[in-house]
mmCIF file of C-alpha atoms in Angstrom:
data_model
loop_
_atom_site.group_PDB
_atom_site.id
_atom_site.type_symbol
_atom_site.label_atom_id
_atom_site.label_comp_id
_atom_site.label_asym_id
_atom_site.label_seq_id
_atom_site.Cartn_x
_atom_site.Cartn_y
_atom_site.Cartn_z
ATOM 1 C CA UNK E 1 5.809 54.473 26.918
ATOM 2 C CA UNK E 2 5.719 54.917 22.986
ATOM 3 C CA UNK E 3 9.524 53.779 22.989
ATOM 4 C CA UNK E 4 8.777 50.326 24.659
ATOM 5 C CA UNK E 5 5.696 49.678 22.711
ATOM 6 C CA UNK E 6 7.478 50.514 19.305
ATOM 7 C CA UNK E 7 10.562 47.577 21.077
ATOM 8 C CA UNK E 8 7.612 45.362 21.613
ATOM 9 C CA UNK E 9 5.831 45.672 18.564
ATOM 10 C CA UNK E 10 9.698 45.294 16.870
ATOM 11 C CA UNK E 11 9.838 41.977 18.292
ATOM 12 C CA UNK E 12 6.616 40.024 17.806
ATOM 13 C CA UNK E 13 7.774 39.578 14.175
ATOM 14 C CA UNK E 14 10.678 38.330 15.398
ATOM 15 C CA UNK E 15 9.137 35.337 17.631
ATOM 16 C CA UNK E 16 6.404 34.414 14.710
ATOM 17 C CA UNK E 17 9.792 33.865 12.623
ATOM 18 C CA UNK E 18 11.129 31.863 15.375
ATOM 19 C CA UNK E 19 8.015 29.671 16.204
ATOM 20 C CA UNK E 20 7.376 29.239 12.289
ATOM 21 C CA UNK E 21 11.230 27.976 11.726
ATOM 22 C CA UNK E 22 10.749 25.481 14.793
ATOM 23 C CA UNK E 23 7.940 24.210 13.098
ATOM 24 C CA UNK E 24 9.239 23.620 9.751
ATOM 25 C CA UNK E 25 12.220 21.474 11.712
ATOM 26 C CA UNK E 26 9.938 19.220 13.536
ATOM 27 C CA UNK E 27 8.276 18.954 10.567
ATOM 28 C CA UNK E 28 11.276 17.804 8.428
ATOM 29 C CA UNK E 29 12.292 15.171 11.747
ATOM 30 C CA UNK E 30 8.759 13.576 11.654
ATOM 31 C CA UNK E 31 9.305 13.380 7.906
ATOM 32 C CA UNK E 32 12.642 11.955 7.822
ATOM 33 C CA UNK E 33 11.770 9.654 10.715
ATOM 34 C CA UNK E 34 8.619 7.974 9.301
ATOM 35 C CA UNK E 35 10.124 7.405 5.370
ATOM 36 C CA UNK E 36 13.307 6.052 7.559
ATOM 37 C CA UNK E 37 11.162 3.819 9.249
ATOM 38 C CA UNK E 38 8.989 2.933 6.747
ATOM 39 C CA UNK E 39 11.720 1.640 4.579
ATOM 40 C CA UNK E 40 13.752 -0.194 7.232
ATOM 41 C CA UNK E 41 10.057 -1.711 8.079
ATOM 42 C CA UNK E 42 9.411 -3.021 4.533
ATOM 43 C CA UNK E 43 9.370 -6.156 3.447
ATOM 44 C CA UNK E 44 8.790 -6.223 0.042
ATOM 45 C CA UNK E 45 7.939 -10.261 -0.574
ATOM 46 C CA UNK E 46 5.889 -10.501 2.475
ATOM 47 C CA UNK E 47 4.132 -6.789 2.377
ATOM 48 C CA UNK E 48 3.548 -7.331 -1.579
ATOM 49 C CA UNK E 49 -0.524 -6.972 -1.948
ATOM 50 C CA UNK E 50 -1.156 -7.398 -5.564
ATOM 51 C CA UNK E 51 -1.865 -4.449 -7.763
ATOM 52 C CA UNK E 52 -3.189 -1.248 -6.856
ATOM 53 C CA UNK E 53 -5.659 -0.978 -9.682
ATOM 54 C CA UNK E 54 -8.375 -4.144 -9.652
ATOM 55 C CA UNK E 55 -10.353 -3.422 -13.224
ATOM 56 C CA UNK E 56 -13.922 -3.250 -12.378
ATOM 57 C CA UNK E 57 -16.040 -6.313 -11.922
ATOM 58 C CA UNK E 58 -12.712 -8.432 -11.027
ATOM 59 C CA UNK E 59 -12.732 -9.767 -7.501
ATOM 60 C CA UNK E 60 -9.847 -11.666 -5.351
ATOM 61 C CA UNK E 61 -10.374 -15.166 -5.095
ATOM 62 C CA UNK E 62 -7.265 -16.867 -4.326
ATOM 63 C CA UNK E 63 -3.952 -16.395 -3.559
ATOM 64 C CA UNK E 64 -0.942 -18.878 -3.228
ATOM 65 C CA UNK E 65 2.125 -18.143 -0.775
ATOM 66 C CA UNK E 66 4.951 -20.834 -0.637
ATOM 67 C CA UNK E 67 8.438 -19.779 0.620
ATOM 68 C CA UNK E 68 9.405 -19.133 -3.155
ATOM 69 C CA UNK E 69 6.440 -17.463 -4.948
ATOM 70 C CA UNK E 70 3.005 -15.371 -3.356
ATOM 71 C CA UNK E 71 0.377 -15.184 -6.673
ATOM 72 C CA UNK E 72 -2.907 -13.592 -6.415
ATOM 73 C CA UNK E 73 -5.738 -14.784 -8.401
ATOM 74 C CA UNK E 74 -8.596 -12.245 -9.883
ATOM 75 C CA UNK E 75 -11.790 -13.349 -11.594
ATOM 76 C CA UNK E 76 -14.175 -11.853 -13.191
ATOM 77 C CA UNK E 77 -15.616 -11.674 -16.942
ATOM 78 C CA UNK E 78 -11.453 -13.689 -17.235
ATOM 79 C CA UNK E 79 -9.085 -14.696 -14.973
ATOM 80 C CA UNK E 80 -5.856 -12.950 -14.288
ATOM 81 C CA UNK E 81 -2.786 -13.609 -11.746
ATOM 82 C CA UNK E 82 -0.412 -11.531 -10.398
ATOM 83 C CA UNK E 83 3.148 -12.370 -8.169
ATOM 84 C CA UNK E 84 5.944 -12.142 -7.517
ATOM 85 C CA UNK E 85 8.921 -15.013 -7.253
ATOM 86 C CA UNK E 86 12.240 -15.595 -5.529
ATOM 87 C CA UNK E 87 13.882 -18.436 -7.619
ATOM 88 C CA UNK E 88 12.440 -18.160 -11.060
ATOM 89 C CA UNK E 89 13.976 -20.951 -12.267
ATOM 90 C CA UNK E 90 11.903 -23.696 -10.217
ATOM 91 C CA UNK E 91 10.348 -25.825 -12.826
ATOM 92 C CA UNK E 92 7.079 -25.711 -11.352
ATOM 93 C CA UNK E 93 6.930 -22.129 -12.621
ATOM 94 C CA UNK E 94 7.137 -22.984 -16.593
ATOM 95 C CA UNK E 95 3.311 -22.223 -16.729
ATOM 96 C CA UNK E 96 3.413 -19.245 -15.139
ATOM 97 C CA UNK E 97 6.597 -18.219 -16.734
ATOM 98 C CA UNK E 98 5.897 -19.787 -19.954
ATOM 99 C CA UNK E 99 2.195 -19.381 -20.575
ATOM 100 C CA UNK E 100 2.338 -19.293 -24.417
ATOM 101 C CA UNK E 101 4.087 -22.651 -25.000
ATOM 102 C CA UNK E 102 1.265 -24.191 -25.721
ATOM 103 C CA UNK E 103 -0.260 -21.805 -28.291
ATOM 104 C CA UNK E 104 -1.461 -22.564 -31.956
ATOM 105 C CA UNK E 105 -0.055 -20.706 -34.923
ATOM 106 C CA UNK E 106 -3.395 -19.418 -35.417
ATOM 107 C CA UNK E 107 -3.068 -16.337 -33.238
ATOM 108 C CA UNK E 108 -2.012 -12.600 -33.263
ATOM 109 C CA UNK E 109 0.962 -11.893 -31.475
ATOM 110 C CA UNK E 110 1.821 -7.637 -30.035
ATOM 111 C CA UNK E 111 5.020 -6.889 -27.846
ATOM 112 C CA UNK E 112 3.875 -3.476 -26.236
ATOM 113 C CA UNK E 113 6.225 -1.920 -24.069
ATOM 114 C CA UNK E 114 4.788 -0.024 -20.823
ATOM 115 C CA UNK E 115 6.186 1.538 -17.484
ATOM 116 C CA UNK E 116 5.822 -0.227 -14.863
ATOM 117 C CA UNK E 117 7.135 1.924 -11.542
ATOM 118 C CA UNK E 118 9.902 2.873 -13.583
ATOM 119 C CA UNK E 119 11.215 -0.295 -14.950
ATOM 120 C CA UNK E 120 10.281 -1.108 -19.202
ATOM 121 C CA UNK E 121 8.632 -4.599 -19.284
ATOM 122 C CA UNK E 122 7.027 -5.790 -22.150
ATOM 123 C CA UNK E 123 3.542 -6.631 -22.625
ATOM 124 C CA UNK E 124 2.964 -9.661 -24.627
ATOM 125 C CA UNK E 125 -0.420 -10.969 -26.267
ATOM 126 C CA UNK E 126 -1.490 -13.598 -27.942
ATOM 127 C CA UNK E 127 -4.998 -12.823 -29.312
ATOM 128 C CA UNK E 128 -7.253 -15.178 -30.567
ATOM 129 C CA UNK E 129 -10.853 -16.123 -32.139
ATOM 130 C CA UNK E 130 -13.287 -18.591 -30.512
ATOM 131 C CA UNK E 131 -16.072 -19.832 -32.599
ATOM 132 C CA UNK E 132 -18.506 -20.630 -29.711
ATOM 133 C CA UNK E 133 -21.064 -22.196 -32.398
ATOM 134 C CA UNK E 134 -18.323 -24.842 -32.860
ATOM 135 C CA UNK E 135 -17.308 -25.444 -29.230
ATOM 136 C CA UNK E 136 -21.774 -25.831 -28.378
ATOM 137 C CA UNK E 137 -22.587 -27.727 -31.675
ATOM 138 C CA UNK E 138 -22.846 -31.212 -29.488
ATOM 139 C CA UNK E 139 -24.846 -29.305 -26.580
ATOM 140 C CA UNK E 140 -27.999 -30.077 -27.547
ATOM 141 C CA UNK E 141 -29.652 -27.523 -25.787
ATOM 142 C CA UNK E 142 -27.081 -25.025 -27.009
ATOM 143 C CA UNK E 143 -26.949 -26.244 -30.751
ATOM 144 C CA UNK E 144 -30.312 -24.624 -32.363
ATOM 145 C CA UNK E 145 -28.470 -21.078 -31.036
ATOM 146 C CA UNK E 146 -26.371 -19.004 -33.119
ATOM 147 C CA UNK E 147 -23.499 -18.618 -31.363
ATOM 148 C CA UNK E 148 -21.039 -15.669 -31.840
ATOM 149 C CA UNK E 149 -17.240 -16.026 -32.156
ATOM 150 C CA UNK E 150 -15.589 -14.331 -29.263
ATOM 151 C CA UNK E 151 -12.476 -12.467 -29.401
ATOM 152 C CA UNK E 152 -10.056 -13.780 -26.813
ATOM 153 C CA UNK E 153 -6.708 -12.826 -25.029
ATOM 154 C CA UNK E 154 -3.992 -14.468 -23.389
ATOM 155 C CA UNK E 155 -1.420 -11.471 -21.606
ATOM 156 C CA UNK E 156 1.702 -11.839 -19.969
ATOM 157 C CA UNK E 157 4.028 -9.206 -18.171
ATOM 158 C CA UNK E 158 7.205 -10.166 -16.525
ATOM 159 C CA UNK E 159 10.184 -8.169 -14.817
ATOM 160 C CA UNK E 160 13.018 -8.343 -12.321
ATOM 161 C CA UNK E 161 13.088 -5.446 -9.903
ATOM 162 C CA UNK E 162 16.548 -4.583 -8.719
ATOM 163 C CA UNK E 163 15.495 -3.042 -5.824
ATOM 164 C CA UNK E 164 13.947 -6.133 -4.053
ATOM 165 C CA UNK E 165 15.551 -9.086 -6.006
ATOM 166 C CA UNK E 166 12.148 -10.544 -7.057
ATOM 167 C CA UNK E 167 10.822 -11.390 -10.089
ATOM 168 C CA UNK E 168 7.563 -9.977 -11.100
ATOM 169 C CA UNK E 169 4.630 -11.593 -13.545
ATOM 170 C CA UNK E 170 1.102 -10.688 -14.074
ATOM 171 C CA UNK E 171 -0.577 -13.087 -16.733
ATOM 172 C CA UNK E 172 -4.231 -13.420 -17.740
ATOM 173 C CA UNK E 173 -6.873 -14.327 -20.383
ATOM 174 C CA UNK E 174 -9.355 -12.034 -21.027
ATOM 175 C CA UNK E 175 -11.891 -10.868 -24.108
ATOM 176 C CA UNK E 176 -9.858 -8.617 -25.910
ATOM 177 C CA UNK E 177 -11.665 -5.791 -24.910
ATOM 178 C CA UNK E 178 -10.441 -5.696 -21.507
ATOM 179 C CA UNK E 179 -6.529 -5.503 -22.513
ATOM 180 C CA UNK E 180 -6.149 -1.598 -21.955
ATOM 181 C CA UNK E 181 -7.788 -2.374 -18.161
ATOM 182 C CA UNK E 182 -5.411 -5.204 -17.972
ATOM 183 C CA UNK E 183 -2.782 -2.642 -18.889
ATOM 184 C CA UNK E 184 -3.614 -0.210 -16.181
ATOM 185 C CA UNK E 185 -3.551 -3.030 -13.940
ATOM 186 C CA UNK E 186 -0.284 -3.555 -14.407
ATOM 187 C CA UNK E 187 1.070 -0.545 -14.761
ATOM 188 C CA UNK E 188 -0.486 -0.044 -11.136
ATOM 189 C CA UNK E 189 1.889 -2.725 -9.088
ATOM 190 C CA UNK E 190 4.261 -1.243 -6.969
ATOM 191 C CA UNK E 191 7.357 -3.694 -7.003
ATOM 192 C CA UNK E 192 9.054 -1.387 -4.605
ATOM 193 C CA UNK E 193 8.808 1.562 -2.566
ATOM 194 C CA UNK E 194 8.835 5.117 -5.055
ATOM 195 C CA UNK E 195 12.255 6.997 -4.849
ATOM 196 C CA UNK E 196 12.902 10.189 -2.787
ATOM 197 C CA UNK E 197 15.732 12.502 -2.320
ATOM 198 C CA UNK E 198 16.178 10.552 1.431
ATOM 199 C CA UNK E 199 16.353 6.947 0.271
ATOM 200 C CA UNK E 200 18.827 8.012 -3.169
ATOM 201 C CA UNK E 201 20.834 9.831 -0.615
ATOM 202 C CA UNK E 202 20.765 7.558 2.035
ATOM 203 C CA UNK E 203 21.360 4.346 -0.545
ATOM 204 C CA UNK E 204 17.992 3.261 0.784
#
């Protein structure tokens, strides 16, 4: 009796090693299978949702989708857009693509550069000063008022992600306060699925 109790005991280690290997595999399957099929699922122009990151106090509030460009619109204390394009060379896009043609001299220009899910884009601002008790002095009700002059911001980001073929822009104006949020905003889009050992192996 002592013998086949010590060959008993001998092999329940044995079958916990079995049963724990078995469950690492069907874990790794289940794994493999859903990143497989959540790549060969994704559509990256019609899944695209807008950034990740919404600053605080900035709401959706329109969106335009055409067979070329989807941009999402965000307001709040400012107004910011973010897309993404197929063709940016439409002509319809200049403003979008372009939003600093129309700018004074009197400005202050940065070129930051920030990561944006892994690609370098540049950050661009023009900053500028609004003298509010100018713009109200023919408001009557307004013109008595001392009005302050408000620091203002006009941003633009734009990049072309290999990985989907689209062309990316988020653009805004904004009190200059907000730019680091605006930042994080960005830097929040995901214009394409992260990298993993399956999908670099796999040329996925």
């Amino acid at each position: 009796m002592k013998i086949l109790n010590k060959k008993n005991t001998e092999k329940k280690p044995y079958l916990k090693k079995k049963i724990l290997v078995f469950v690492v595999i069907i874990a790794v399957i289940i794994t493999v299978y859903a990143i497989f099929w959540g790549h060969a699922l994704y559509r990256p122009f019609e899944d695209f949702k807008g950034p990740v990151y919404i600053p605080k106090g900035y709401n959706l509030t329109d969106n335009l989708t055409t067979d070329n460009e989807r941009i999402f619109e965000y307001s709040g204390n400012g107004t910011f857009w973010v897309g993404l394009i197929k063709d940016p060379n439409k002509k319809e896009l200049n403003e979008t693509l372009n939003p600093f043609a129309d700018d004074s001299q009197n400005i202050n220009e940065t070129n930051e550069i920030i990561t944006v899910n892994g690609h370098n884009v540049t950050f661009k601002v023009h900053e500028m000063s609004i003298d509010m008790q100018e713009i109200t002095s023919d408001i009557p009700i307004l013109s008595k008022y001392t009005m302050p002059t408000i620091k203002m911001a006009k941003f633009q980001a734009k990049w072309y992600c290999e990985e989907t073929n689209l062309t990316y822009v988020a653009i805004g104006f904004v009190t200059s306060d907000q730019l680091e949020e605006m930042k994080k905003m960005i830097e929040s889009i995901q214009c394409h699925p992260e990298k993993s050992l399956f999908n670099l192996n796999l040329g996925i």
